[in-house]
mmCIF file with all atom_site columns, C-alpha atoms and ligand atoms in Angstrom:
data_model
loop_
_atom_site.group_PDB
_atom_site.id
_atom_site.type_symbol
_atom_site.label_atom_id
_atom_site.label_alt_id
_atom_site.label_comp_id
_atom_site.label_asym_id
_atom_site.label_entity_id
_atom_site.label_seq_id
_atom_site.pdbx_PDB_ins_code
_atom_site.Cartn_x
_atom_site.Cartn_y
_atom_site.Cartn_z
_atom_site.occupancy
_atom_site.B_iso_or_equiv
_atom_site.pdbx_formal_charge
_atom_site.auth_seq_id
_atom_site.auth_comp_id
_atom_site.auth_asym_id
_atom_site.auth_atom_id
_atom_site.pdbx_PDB_model_num
ATOM   1   C CA  . MET A 1 1   ? 205.264 -24.077 55.234 1.00 0.00 ? 1   MET A CA  1
ATOM   2   C CA  . LEU A 1 2   ? 207.382 -22.091 57.177 1.00 0.00 ? 2   LEU A CA  1
ATOM   3   C CA  . ASN A 1 3   ? 206.414 -19.304 59.027 1.00 0.00 ? 3   ASN A CA  1
ATOM   4   C CA  . LEU A 1 4   ? 208.264 -16.871 61.677 1.00 0.00 ? 4   LEU A CA  1
ATOM   5   C CA  . LEU A 1 5   ? 207.328 -13.944 63.367 1.00 0.00 ? 5   LEU A CA  1
ATOM   6   C CA  . LEU A 1 6   ? 209.435 -12.134 64.492 1.00 0.00 ? 6   LEU A CA  1
ATOM   7   C CA  . PHE A 1 7   ? 208.739 -10.077 68.396 1.00 0.00 ? 7   PHE A CA  1
ATOM   8   C CA  . GLY A 1 8   ? 210.180 -7.419  70.524 1.00 0.00 ? 8   GLY A CA  1
ATOM   9   C CA  . PRO A 1 9   ? 210.402 -3.704  71.050 1.00 0.00 ? 9   PRO A CA  1
ATOM   10  C CA  . PRO A 1 10  ? 210.874 -0.602  69.483 1.00 0.00 ? 10  PRO A CA  1
ATOM   11  C CA  . GLY A 1 11  ? 214.786 -1.038  67.479 1.00 0.00 ? 11  GLY A CA  1
ATOM   12  C CA  . SER A 1 12  ? 215.091 -4.571  68.353 1.00 0.00 ? 12  SER A CA  1
ATOM   13  C CA  . GLY A 1 13  ? 216.484 -5.062  65.239 1.00 0.00 ? 13  GLY A CA  1
ATOM   14  C CA  . LYS A 1 14  ? 212.661 -6.972  63.059 1.00 0.00 ? 14  LYS A CA  1
ATOM   15  C CA  . GLY A 1 15  ? 212.703 -4.680  60.375 1.00 0.00 ? 15  GLY A CA  1
ATOM   16  C CA  . THR A 1 16  ? 216.552 -5.624  59.302 1.00 0.00 ? 16  THR A CA  1
ATOM   17  C CA  . GLN A 1 17  ? 216.419 -9.164  60.486 1.00 0.00 ? 17  GLN A CA  1
ATOM   18  C CA  . SER A 1 18  ? 212.957 -9.912  58.948 1.00 0.00 ? 18  SER A CA  1
ATOM   19  C CA  . GLU A 1 19  ? 214.587 -8.667  55.857 1.00 0.00 ? 19  GLU A CA  1
ATOM   20  C CA  . LEU A 1 20  ? 217.821 -10.939 55.835 1.00 0.00 ? 20  LEU A CA  1
ATOM   21  C CA  . LEU A 1 21  ? 215.950 -14.302 57.230 1.00 0.00 ? 21  LEU A CA  1
ATOM   22  C CA  . ALA A 1 22  ? 213.435 -13.465 54.416 1.00 0.00 ? 22  ALA A CA  1
ATOM   23  C CA  . GLU A 1 23  ? 216.039 -14.079 51.977 1.00 0.00 ? 23  GLU A CA  1
ATOM   24  C CA  . HIS A 1 24  ? 217.823 -16.265 53.817 1.00 0.00 ? 24  HIS A CA  1
ATOM   25  C CA  . TYR A 1 25  ? 214.947 -18.657 53.908 1.00 0.00 ? 25  TYR A CA  1
ATOM   26  C CA  . GLY A 1 26  ? 212.895 -17.884 50.648 1.00 0.00 ? 26  GLY A CA  1
ATOM   27  C CA  . LEU A 1 27  ? 210.181 -16.102 52.658 1.00 0.00 ? 27  LEU A CA  1
ATOM   28  C CA  . GLU A 1 28  ? 207.771 -13.589 51.467 1.00 0.00 ? 28  GLU A CA  1
ATOM   29  C CA  . HIS A 1 29  ? 208.283 -10.762 54.058 1.00 0.00 ? 29  HIS A CA  1
ATOM   30  C CA  . ILE A 1 30  ? 205.215 -8.609  55.718 1.00 0.00 ? 30  ILE A CA  1
ATOM   31  C CA  . SER A 1 31  ? 205.927 -5.811  57.907 1.00 0.00 ? 31  SER A CA  1
ATOM   32  C CA  . THR A 1 32  ? 202.327 -4.469  59.202 1.00 0.00 ? 32  THR A CA  1
ATOM   33  C CA  . GLY A 1 33  ? 203.957 -1.059  59.499 1.00 0.00 ? 33  GLY A CA  1
ATOM   34  C CA  . ASP A 1 34  ? 205.018 -1.046  56.091 1.00 0.00 ? 34  ASP A CA  1
ATOM   35  C CA  . LEU A 1 35  ? 201.257 -1.926  55.045 1.00 0.00 ? 35  LEU A CA  1
ATOM   36  C CA  . LEU A 1 36  ? 199.768 0.935   57.257 1.00 0.00 ? 36  LEU A CA  1
ATOM   37  C CA  . ARG A 1 37  ? 203.035 3.766   56.509 1.00 0.00 ? 37  ARG A CA  1
ATOM   38  C CA  . GLU A 1 38  ? 201.894 2.898   52.483 1.00 0.00 ? 38  GLU A CA  1
ATOM   39  C CA  . GLU A 1 39  ? 197.877 3.418   53.771 1.00 0.00 ? 39  GLU A CA  1
ATOM   40  C CA  . VAL A 1 40  ? 199.058 6.049   54.873 1.00 0.00 ? 40  VAL A CA  1
ATOM   41  C CA  . ALA A 1 41  ? 201.008 7.717   51.588 1.00 0.00 ? 41  ALA A CA  1
ATOM   42  C CA  . LYS A 1 42  ? 197.584 6.602   49.686 1.00 0.00 ? 42  LYS A CA  1
ATOM   43  C CA  . GLY A 1 43  ? 195.921 9.265   51.551 1.00 0.00 ? 43  GLY A CA  1
ATOM   44  C CA  . THR A 1 44  ? 192.771 7.542   51.319 1.00 0.00 ? 44  THR A CA  1
ATOM   45  C CA  . GLU A 1 45  ? 190.257 7.862   54.459 1.00 0.00 ? 45  GLU A CA  1
ATOM   46  C CA  . LEU A 1 46  ? 191.881 6.398   56.667 1.00 0.00 ? 46  LEU A CA  1
ATOM   47  C CA  . SER A 1 47  ? 195.128 7.942   56.040 1.00 0.00 ? 47  SER A CA  1
ATOM   48  C CA  . GLN A 1 48  ? 194.734 11.253  58.827 1.00 0.00 ? 48  GLN A CA  1
ATOM   49  C CA  . ASP A 1 49  ? 193.248 8.507   61.673 1.00 0.00 ? 49  ASP A CA  1
ATOM   50  C CA  . ILE A 1 50  ? 196.560 5.662   60.828 1.00 0.00 ? 50  ILE A CA  1
ATOM   51  C CA  . GLU A 1 51  ? 198.981 8.667   60.412 1.00 0.00 ? 51  GLU A CA  1
ATOM   52  C CA  . ALA A 1 52  ? 197.394 10.534  64.165 1.00 0.00 ? 52  ALA A CA  1
ATOM   53  C CA  . LEU A 1 53  ? 198.457 7.225   66.282 1.00 0.00 ? 53  LEU A CA  1
ATOM   54  C CA  . ILE A 1 54  ? 201.420 6.257   64.814 1.00 0.00 ? 54  ILE A CA  1
ATOM   55  C CA  . SER A 1 55  ? 203.427 9.209   65.426 1.00 0.00 ? 55  SER A CA  1
ATOM   56  C CA  . VAL A 1 56  ? 201.856 9.170   69.182 1.00 0.00 ? 56  VAL A CA  1
ATOM   57  C CA  . GLY A 1 57  ? 203.371 5.839   69.134 1.00 0.00 ? 57  GLY A CA  1
ATOM   58  C CA  . LYS A 1 58  ? 199.718 3.760   70.359 1.00 0.00 ? 58  LYS A CA  1
ATOM   59  C CA  . LEU A 1 59  ? 198.596 0.809   68.626 1.00 0.00 ? 59  LEU A CA  1
ATOM   60  C CA  . VAL A 1 60  ? 195.912 0.725   64.836 1.00 0.00 ? 60  VAL A CA  1
ATOM   61  C CA  . PRO A 1 61  ? 192.636 -1.172  66.178 1.00 0.00 ? 61  PRO A CA  1
ATOM   62  C CA  . ASP A 1 62  ? 193.094 -4.021  66.152 1.00 0.00 ? 62  ASP A CA  1
ATOM   63  C CA  . HIS A 1 63  ? 190.122 -4.705  63.293 1.00 0.00 ? 63  HIS A CA  1
ATOM   64  C CA  . LEU A 1 64  ? 191.935 -2.350  61.375 1.00 0.00 ? 64  LEU A CA  1
ATOM   65  C CA  . ILE A 1 65  ? 195.307 -4.238  61.202 1.00 0.00 ? 65  ILE A CA  1
ATOM   66  C CA  . LEU A 1 66  ? 193.874 -7.656  60.849 1.00 0.00 ? 66  LEU A CA  1
ATOM   67  C CA  . ASP A 1 67  ? 191.351 -6.618  57.532 1.00 0.00 ? 67  ASP A CA  1
ATOM   68  C CA  . LEU A 1 68  ? 194.550 -5.051  56.300 1.00 0.00 ? 68  LEU A CA  1
ATOM   69  C CA  . LEU A 1 69  ? 197.355 -8.183  56.585 1.00 0.00 ? 69  LEU A CA  1
ATOM   70  C CA  . PHE A 1 70  ? 194.280 -10.383 55.150 1.00 0.00 ? 70  PHE A CA  1
ATOM   71  C CA  . LYS A 1 71  ? 193.784 -8.705  52.329 1.00 0.00 ? 71  LYS A CA  1
ATOM   72  C CA  . HIS A 1 72  ? 197.487 -8.292  52.040 1.00 0.00 ? 72  HIS A CA  1
ATOM   73  C CA  . ILE A 1 73  ? 198.217 -11.820 53.268 1.00 0.00 ? 73  ILE A CA  1
ATOM   74  C CA  . ASN A 1 74  ? 195.624 -13.073 50.065 1.00 0.00 ? 74  ASN A CA  1
ATOM   75  C CA  . GLN A 1 75  ? 196.863 -11.257 47.228 1.00 0.00 ? 75  GLN A CA  1
ATOM   76  C CA  . MET A 1 76  ? 199.717 -12.921 47.507 1.00 0.00 ? 76  MET A CA  1
ATOM   77  C CA  . ASP A 1 77  ? 200.011 -17.336 46.013 1.00 0.00 ? 77  ASP A CA  1
ATOM   78  C CA  . GLY A 1 78  ? 201.777 -20.104 46.715 1.00 0.00 ? 78  GLY A CA  1
ATOM   79  C CA  . LYS A 1 79  ? 204.342 -19.846 48.791 1.00 0.00 ? 79  LYS A CA  1
ATOM   80  C CA  . LYS A 1 80  ? 207.305 -21.306 50.637 1.00 0.00 ? 80  LYS A CA  1
ATOM   81  C CA  . GLY A 1 81  ? 206.334 -19.343 53.941 1.00 0.00 ? 81  GLY A CA  1
ATOM   82  C CA  . LEU A 1 82  ? 205.549 -16.215 54.847 1.00 0.00 ? 82  LEU A CA  1
ATOM   83  C CA  . ILE A 1 83  ? 207.006 -14.059 57.878 1.00 0.00 ? 83  ILE A CA  1
ATOM   84  C CA  . LEU A 1 84  ? 205.445 -11.638 59.553 1.00 0.00 ? 84  LEU A CA  1
ATOM   85  C CA  . ASP A 1 85  ? 207.404 -8.493  60.904 1.00 0.00 ? 85  ASP A CA  1
ATOM   86  C CA  . GLY A 1 86  ? 205.253 -6.152  63.710 1.00 0.00 ? 86  GLY A CA  1
ATOM   87  C CA  . PHE A 1 87  ? 202.198 -7.990  64.026 1.00 0.00 ? 87  PHE A CA  1
ATOM   88  C CA  . PRO A 1 88  ? 200.700 -9.270  66.134 1.00 0.00 ? 88  PRO A CA  1
ATOM   89  C CA  . ARG A 1 89  ? 200.713 -6.512  68.012 1.00 0.00 ? 89  ARG A CA  1
ATOM   90  C CA  . THR A 1 90  ? 197.788 -7.678  70.784 1.00 0.00 ? 90  THR A CA  1
ATOM   91  C CA  . TYR A 1 91  ? 196.844 -10.297 72.614 1.00 0.00 ? 91  TYR A CA  1
ATOM   92  C CA  . HIS A 1 92  ? 193.636 -10.330 70.228 1.00 0.00 ? 92  HIS A CA  1
ATOM   93  C CA  . GLN A 1 93  ? 195.790 -10.338 67.075 1.00 0.00 ? 93  GLN A CA  1
ATOM   94  C CA  . ALA A 1 94  ? 197.435 -13.149 68.032 1.00 0.00 ? 94  ALA A CA  1
ATOM   95  C CA  . GLU A 1 95  ? 194.797 -14.736 68.676 1.00 0.00 ? 95  GLU A CA  1
ATOM   96  C CA  . GLU A 1 96  ? 193.054 -14.125 65.557 1.00 0.00 ? 96  GLU A CA  1
ATOM   97  C CA  . LEU A 1 97  ? 196.430 -15.256 63.497 1.00 0.00 ? 97  LEU A CA  1
ATOM   98  C CA  . VAL A 1 98  ? 196.312 -18.193 65.221 1.00 0.00 ? 98  VAL A CA  1
ATOM   99  C CA  . LYS A 1 99  ? 192.386 -18.947 64.128 1.00 0.00 ? 99  LYS A CA  1
ATOM   100 C CA  . GLU A 1 100 ? 193.331 -17.879 60.172 1.00 0.00 ? 100 GLU A CA  1
ATOM   101 C CA  . PHE A 1 101 ? 196.492 -20.226 59.972 1.00 0.00 ? 101 PHE A CA  1
ATOM   102 C CA  . ASN A 1 102 ? 194.291 -22.874 61.082 1.00 0.00 ? 102 ASN A CA  1
ATOM   103 C CA  . ALA A 1 103 ? 191.884 -22.669 58.839 1.00 0.00 ? 103 ALA A CA  1
ATOM   104 C CA  . ARG A 1 104 ? 194.532 -21.866 56.436 1.00 0.00 ? 104 ARG A CA  1
ATOM   105 C CA  . GLN A 1 105 ? 196.010 -25.511 57.379 1.00 0.00 ? 105 GLN A CA  1
ATOM   106 C CA  . TRP A 1 106 ? 198.970 -23.464 57.626 1.00 0.00 ? 106 TRP A CA  1
ATOM   107 C CA  . PRO A 1 107 ? 201.986 -24.347 60.266 1.00 0.00 ? 107 PRO A CA  1
ATOM   108 C CA  . ILE A 1 108 ? 201.422 -21.939 63.903 1.00 0.00 ? 108 ILE A CA  1
ATOM   109 C CA  . PRO A 1 109 ? 204.294 -18.890 63.146 1.00 0.00 ? 109 PRO A CA  1
ATOM   110 C CA  . LEU A 1 110 ? 207.331 -19.755 65.218 1.00 0.00 ? 110 LEU A CA  1
ATOM   111 C CA  . LEU A 1 111 ? 207.141 -16.851 67.469 1.00 0.00 ? 111 LEU A CA  1
ATOM   112 C CA  . VAL A 1 112 ? 211.393 -15.015 67.252 1.00 0.00 ? 112 VAL A CA  1
ATOM   113 C CA  . ALA A 1 113 ? 211.640 -13.136 69.983 1.00 0.00 ? 113 ALA A CA  1
ATOM   114 C CA  . LEU A 1 114 ? 214.143 -10.229 69.829 1.00 0.00 ? 114 LEU A CA  1
ATOM   115 C CA  . ASP A 1 115 ? 216.060 -9.817  73.334 1.00 0.00 ? 115 ASP A CA  1
ATOM   116 C CA  . VAL A 1 116 ? 217.488 -6.351  73.608 1.00 0.00 ? 116 VAL A CA  1
ATOM   117 C CA  . GLU A 1 117 ? 217.519 -4.067  76.539 1.00 0.00 ? 117 GLU A CA  1
ATOM   118 C CA  . GLU A 1 118 ? 215.539 -0.402  76.831 1.00 0.00 ? 118 GLU A CA  1
ATOM   119 C CA  . GLU A 1 119 ? 218.413 2.121   76.625 1.00 0.00 ? 119 GLU A CA  1
ATOM   120 C CA  . GLU A 1 120 ? 220.623 0.606   74.054 1.00 0.00 ? 120 GLU A CA  1
ATOM   121 C CA  . LEU A 1 121 ? 217.086 0.402   71.684 1.00 0.00 ? 121 LEU A CA  1
ATOM   122 C CA  . LEU A 1 122 ? 216.331 4.620   72.557 1.00 0.00 ? 122 LEU A CA  1
ATOM   123 C CA  . GLU A 1 123 ? 219.763 5.019   71.618 1.00 0.00 ? 123 GLU A CA  1
ATOM   124 C CA  . ARG A 1 124 ? 219.064 3.130   68.626 1.00 0.00 ? 124 ARG A CA  1
ATOM   125 C CA  . LEU A 1 125 ? 215.968 4.166   67.631 1.00 0.00 ? 125 LEU A CA  1
ATOM   126 C CA  . LEU A 1 126 ? 217.322 8.323   68.113 1.00 0.00 ? 126 LEU A CA  1
ATOM   127 C CA  . GLU A 1 127 ? 220.035 7.905   65.749 1.00 0.00 ? 127 GLU A CA  1
ATOM   128 C CA  . ARG A 1 128 ? 217.488 6.343   63.474 1.00 0.00 ? 128 ARG A CA  1
ATOM   129 C CA  . GLY A 1 129 ? 215.322 9.073   63.757 1.00 0.00 ? 129 GLY A CA  1
ATOM   130 C CA  . LYS A 1 130 ? 218.080 11.323  62.891 1.00 0.00 ? 130 LYS A CA  1
ATOM   131 C CA  . VAL A 1 131 ? 218.270 9.430   58.757 1.00 0.00 ? 131 VAL A CA  1
ATOM   132 C CA  . SER A 1 132 ? 214.630 7.783   59.076 1.00 0.00 ? 132 SER A CA  1
ATOM   133 C CA  . GLY A 1 133 ? 211.888 10.892  58.965 1.00 0.00 ? 133 GLY A CA  1
ATOM   134 C CA  . ARG A 1 134 ? 209.743 8.624   60.635 1.00 0.00 ? 134 ARG A CA  1
ATOM   135 C CA  . SER A 1 135 ? 207.305 10.806  62.468 1.00 0.00 ? 135 SER A CA  1
ATOM   136 C CA  . ASP A 1 136 ? 207.220 8.502   65.798 1.00 0.00 ? 136 ASP A CA  1
ATOM   137 C CA  . ASP A 1 137 ? 211.329 8.056   66.346 1.00 0.00 ? 137 ASP A CA  1
ATOM   138 C CA  . HIS A 1 138 ? 211.413 10.570  68.800 1.00 0.00 ? 138 HIS A CA  1
ATOM   139 C CA  . GLU A 1 139 ? 212.640 10.869  72.586 1.00 0.00 ? 139 GLU A CA  1
ATOM   140 C CA  . GLU A 1 140 ? 208.890 11.158  73.934 1.00 0.00 ? 140 GLU A CA  1
ATOM   141 C CA  . THR A 1 141 ? 206.957 8.896   70.766 1.00 0.00 ? 141 THR A CA  1
ATOM   142 C CA  . ILE A 1 142 ? 210.063 5.988   71.508 1.00 0.00 ? 142 ILE A CA  1
ATOM   143 C CA  . ARG A 1 143 ? 208.665 5.847   75.202 1.00 0.00 ? 143 ARG A CA  1
ATOM   144 C CA  . GLY A 1 144 ? 205.136 5.816   74.734 1.00 0.00 ? 144 GLY A CA  1
ATOM   145 C CA  . ARG A 1 145 ? 206.010 3.027   72.060 1.00 0.00 ? 145 ARG A CA  1
ATOM   146 C CA  . PHE A 1 146 ? 207.452 1.092   75.744 1.00 0.00 ? 146 PHE A CA  1
ATOM   147 C CA  . LYS A 1 147 ? 205.406 1.900   77.072 1.00 0.00 ? 147 LYS A CA  1
ATOM   148 C CA  . VAL A 1 148 ? 202.552 0.017   74.671 1.00 0.00 ? 148 VAL A CA  1
ATOM   149 C CA  . TYR A 1 149 ? 204.519 -2.946  74.123 1.00 0.00 ? 149 TYR A CA  1
ATOM   150 C CA  . HIS A 1 150 ? 205.128 -3.437  77.467 1.00 0.00 ? 150 HIS A CA  1
ATOM   151 C CA  . GLU A 1 151 ? 201.161 -3.015  78.344 1.00 0.00 ? 151 GLU A CA  1
ATOM   152 C CA  . GLN A 1 152 ? 199.436 -4.796  74.586 1.00 0.00 ? 152 GLN A CA  1
ATOM   153 C CA  . SER A 1 153 ? 202.382 -6.673  73.157 1.00 0.00 ? 153 SER A CA  1
ATOM   154 C CA  . GLU A 1 154 ? 203.880 -8.555  75.288 1.00 0.00 ? 154 GLU A CA  1
ATOM   155 C CA  . PRO A 1 155 ? 200.638 -10.767 76.284 1.00 0.00 ? 155 PRO A CA  1
ATOM   156 C CA  . VAL A 1 156 ? 201.506 -12.357 72.306 1.00 0.00 ? 156 VAL A CA  1
ATOM   157 C CA  . ILE A 1 157 ? 204.113 -13.895 74.107 1.00 0.00 ? 157 ILE A CA  1
ATOM   158 C CA  . GLN A 1 158 ? 201.038 -15.465 77.141 1.00 0.00 ? 158 GLN A CA  1
ATOM   159 C CA  . PHE A 1 159 ? 198.857 -16.389 74.643 1.00 0.00 ? 159 PHE A CA  1
ATOM   160 C CA  . PHE A 1 160 ? 201.899 -18.440 72.671 1.00 0.00 ? 160 PHE A CA  1
ATOM   161 C CA  . LYS A 1 161 ? 202.394 -19.910 76.308 1.00 0.00 ? 161 LYS A CA  1
ATOM   162 C CA  . GLU A 1 162 ? 199.171 -20.602 77.243 1.00 0.00 ? 162 GLU A CA  1
ATOM   163 C CA  . SER A 1 163 ? 198.353 -22.196 73.370 1.00 0.00 ? 163 SER A CA  1
ATOM   164 C CA  . HIS A 1 164 ? 201.578 -23.556 73.202 1.00 0.00 ? 164 HIS A CA  1
ATOM   165 C CA  . SER A 1 165 ? 202.557 -22.581 70.271 1.00 0.00 ? 165 SER A CA  1
ATOM   166 C CA  . PRO A 1 166 ? 206.274 -22.912 68.840 1.00 0.00 ? 166 PRO A CA  1
ATOM   167 C CA  . MET A 1 167 ? 208.282 -19.970 70.079 1.00 0.00 ? 167 MET A CA  1
ATOM   168 C CA  . ILE A 1 168 ? 211.971 -19.068 71.055 1.00 0.00 ? 168 ILE A CA  1
ATOM   169 C CA  . GLU A 1 169 ? 214.288 -16.757 72.648 1.00 0.00 ? 169 GLU A CA  1
ATOM   170 C CA  . ILE A 1 170 ? 216.865 -15.590 69.971 1.00 0.00 ? 170 ILE A CA  1
ATOM   171 C CA  . GLU A 1 171 ? 219.606 -12.359 71.992 1.00 0.00 ? 171 GLU A CA  1
ATOM   172 C CA  . GLY A 1 172 ? 219.360 -9.400  70.224 1.00 0.00 ? 172 GLY A CA  1
ATOM   173 C CA  . VAL A 1 173 ? 222.486 -7.771  71.068 1.00 0.00 ? 173 VAL A CA  1
ATOM   174 C CA  . GLY A 1 174 ? 225.470 -7.250  68.725 1.00 0.00 ? 174 GLY A CA  1
ATOM   175 C CA  . ALA A 1 175 ? 226.651 -6.556  65.018 1.00 0.00 ? 175 ALA A CA  1
ATOM   176 C CA  . ILE A 1 176 ? 223.738 -6.975  62.251 1.00 0.00 ? 176 ILE A CA  1
ATOM   177 C CA  . ASP A 1 177 ? 225.000 -10.671 61.227 1.00 0.00 ? 177 ASP A CA  1
ATOM   178 C CA  . GLU A 1 178 ? 226.286 -11.686 64.419 1.00 0.00 ? 178 GLU A CA  1
ATOM   179 C CA  . VAL A 1 179 ? 221.973 -11.074 65.034 1.00 0.00 ? 179 VAL A CA  1
ATOM   180 C CA  . THR A 1 180 ? 222.018 -12.651 62.011 1.00 0.00 ? 180 THR A CA  1
ATOM   181 C CA  . ALA A 1 181 ? 224.231 -15.872 62.299 1.00 0.00 ? 181 ALA A CA  1
ATOM   182 C CA  . ASN A 1 182 ? 222.328 -16.554 66.247 1.00 0.00 ? 182 ASN A CA  1
ATOM   183 C CA  . LEU A 1 183 ? 218.617 -16.289 64.744 1.00 0.00 ? 183 LEU A CA  1
ATOM   184 C CA  . ILE A 1 184 ? 219.591 -18.933 61.619 1.00 0.00 ? 184 ILE A CA  1
ATOM   185 C CA  . ARG A 1 185 ? 221.200 -21.060 64.048 1.00 0.00 ? 185 ARG A CA  1
ATOM   186 C CA  . GLY A 1 186 ? 217.747 -21.366 66.296 1.00 0.00 ? 186 GLY A CA  1
ATOM   187 C CA  . ILE A 1 187 ? 215.499 -21.398 63.827 1.00 0.00 ? 187 ILE A CA  1
ATOM   188 C CA  . ASP A 1 188 ? 217.468 -23.833 62.147 1.00 0.00 ? 188 ASP A CA  1
ATOM   189 C CA  . GLN A 1 189 ? 217.466 -25.701 65.255 1.00 0.00 ? 189 GLN A CA  1
ATOM   190 C CA  . PHE A 1 190 ? 213.985 -26.110 65.367 1.00 0.00 ? 190 PHE A CA  1
ATOM   191 C CA  . ILE A 1 191 ? 213.570 -27.097 62.344 1.00 0.00 ? 191 ILE A CA  1
ATOM   192 C CA  . LYS A 1 192 ? 215.591 -29.839 62.702 1.00 0.00 ? 192 LYS A CA  1
ATOM   193 C CA  . GLU A 1 193 ? 213.585 -30.661 66.001 1.00 0.00 ? 193 GLU A CA  1
ATOM   194 C CA  . SER A 1 194 ? 210.156 -30.211 63.986 1.00 0.00 ? 194 SER A CA  1
ATOM   195 C CA  . ASN A 1 195 ? 211.579 -32.562 61.335 1.00 0.00 ? 195 ASN A CA  1
ATOM   196 C CA  . ASN A 1 196 ? 211.908 -35.252 64.011 1.00 0.00 ? 196 ASN A CA  1
HETATM 197 P P1  . AMP B 2 .   ? 206.985 -0.564  63.290 1.00 0.00 ? 201 AMP B P1  1
HETATM 198 O O1  . AMP B 2 .   ? 207.004 -0.053  62.225 1.00 0.00 ? 201 AMP B O1  1
HETATM 199 O O2  . AMP B 2 .   ? 206.877 -1.968  63.414 1.00 0.00 ? 201 AMP B O2  1
HETATM 200 O O3  . AMP B 2 .   ? 207.295 -0.659  64.144 1.00 0.00 ? 201 AMP B O3  1
HETATM 201 O O4  . AMP B 2 .   ? 205.223 0.303   62.678 1.00 0.00 ? 201 AMP B O4  1
HETATM 202 C C1  . AMP B 2 .   ? 205.247 1.755   63.629 1.00 0.00 ? 201 AMP B C1  1
HETATM 203 C C2  . AMP B 2 .   ? 203.709 1.759   63.975 1.00 0.00 ? 201 AMP B C2  1
HETATM 204 O O5  . AMP B 2 .   ? 202.979 1.255   63.245 1.00 0.00 ? 201 AMP B O5  1
HETATM 205 C C3  . AMP B 2 .   ? 202.684 1.170   65.643 1.00 0.00 ? 201 AMP B C3  1
HETATM 206 O O6  . AMP B 2 .   ? 203.606 2.321   66.334 1.00 0.00 ? 201 AMP B O6  1
HETATM 207 C C4  . AMP B 2 .   ? 201.795 0.987   65.863 1.00 0.00 ? 201 AMP B C4  1
HETATM 208 O O7  . AMP B 2 .   ? 201.720 2.732   65.325 1.00 0.00 ? 201 AMP B O7  1
HETATM 209 C C5  . AMP B 2 .   ? 201.992 1.069   64.471 1.00 0.00 ? 201 AMP B C5  1
HETATM 210 N N1  . AMP B 2 .   ? 201.824 -1.030  63.951 1.00 0.00 ? 201 AMP B N1  1
HETATM 211 C C6  . AMP B 2 .   ? 202.890 -1.768  63.083 1.00 0.00 ? 201 AMP B C6  1
HETATM 212 N N2  . AMP B 2 .   ? 201.924 -2.660  63.379 1.00 0.00 ? 201 AMP B N2  1
HETATM 213 C C7  . AMP B 2 .   ? 200.116 -2.626  63.774 1.00 0.00 ? 201 AMP B C7  1
HETATM 214 C C8  . AMP B 2 .   ? 199.855 -3.960  64.579 1.00 0.00 ? 201 AMP B C8  1
HETATM 215 N N3  . AMP B 2 .   ? 200.270 -5.354  64.279 1.00 0.00 ? 201 AMP B N3  1
HETATM 216 N N4  . AMP B 2 .   ? 199.111 -3.593  65.680 1.00 0.00 ? 201 AMP B N4  1
HETATM 217 C C9  . AMP B 2 .   ? 198.652 -2.126  65.560 1.00 0.00 ? 201 AMP B C9  1
HETATM 218 N N5  . AMP B 2 .   ? 199.320 -1.070  65.201 1.00 0.00 ? 201 AMP B N5  1
HETATM 219 C C10 . AMP B 2 .   ? 200.421 -1.212  64.951 1.00 0.00 ? 201 AMP B C10 1
#
């Protein structure tokens, strides 16, 4: 089983690259942002609260995302592995992820950190906002999402370091297929080393 998690700031290409990697390695792609947007679209009791947080670029509470994600994972049948996109986004989510995977005797996901500069990210997200229709792709919210990323999500890297969990960093600038090739090279290297 190969488990990956694509980590990086908003606009770093996590969604696009996760889909491509899922296809390449035959993995199940799970985006927590998509799970939340689906929940909003269902118009459940929680929808308004979730949308209110997403539209200002804040994270939804940990218990809510953990519940949603692991319910989703439990419904899936045996797979070659998972690729998580947008999760974990906090130190606590990372702790819970490791607990849950250990309990299932699944390999801890390889954290693949996409490295892209903030000015490039802002440009990309403003471009995406013209077509995505996402309530959170405009400048004020984007700046807020960067702040949330630094304050709440970067500690995930710290957690992976402290717990000696597997991690690689990949240059995320360039054409989509170039970045995919960089990712595959890094992940294949990791697979090779773990088999030795
Ligand atoms: P994304 O599609 O990954 O950019 O996520 C869009 C928005 O959904 C984020 O800005 C958060 O408001 C929310 N979200 C997605 N994943 C998580 C998560 N793991 N924890 C908390 N909030 C999340």
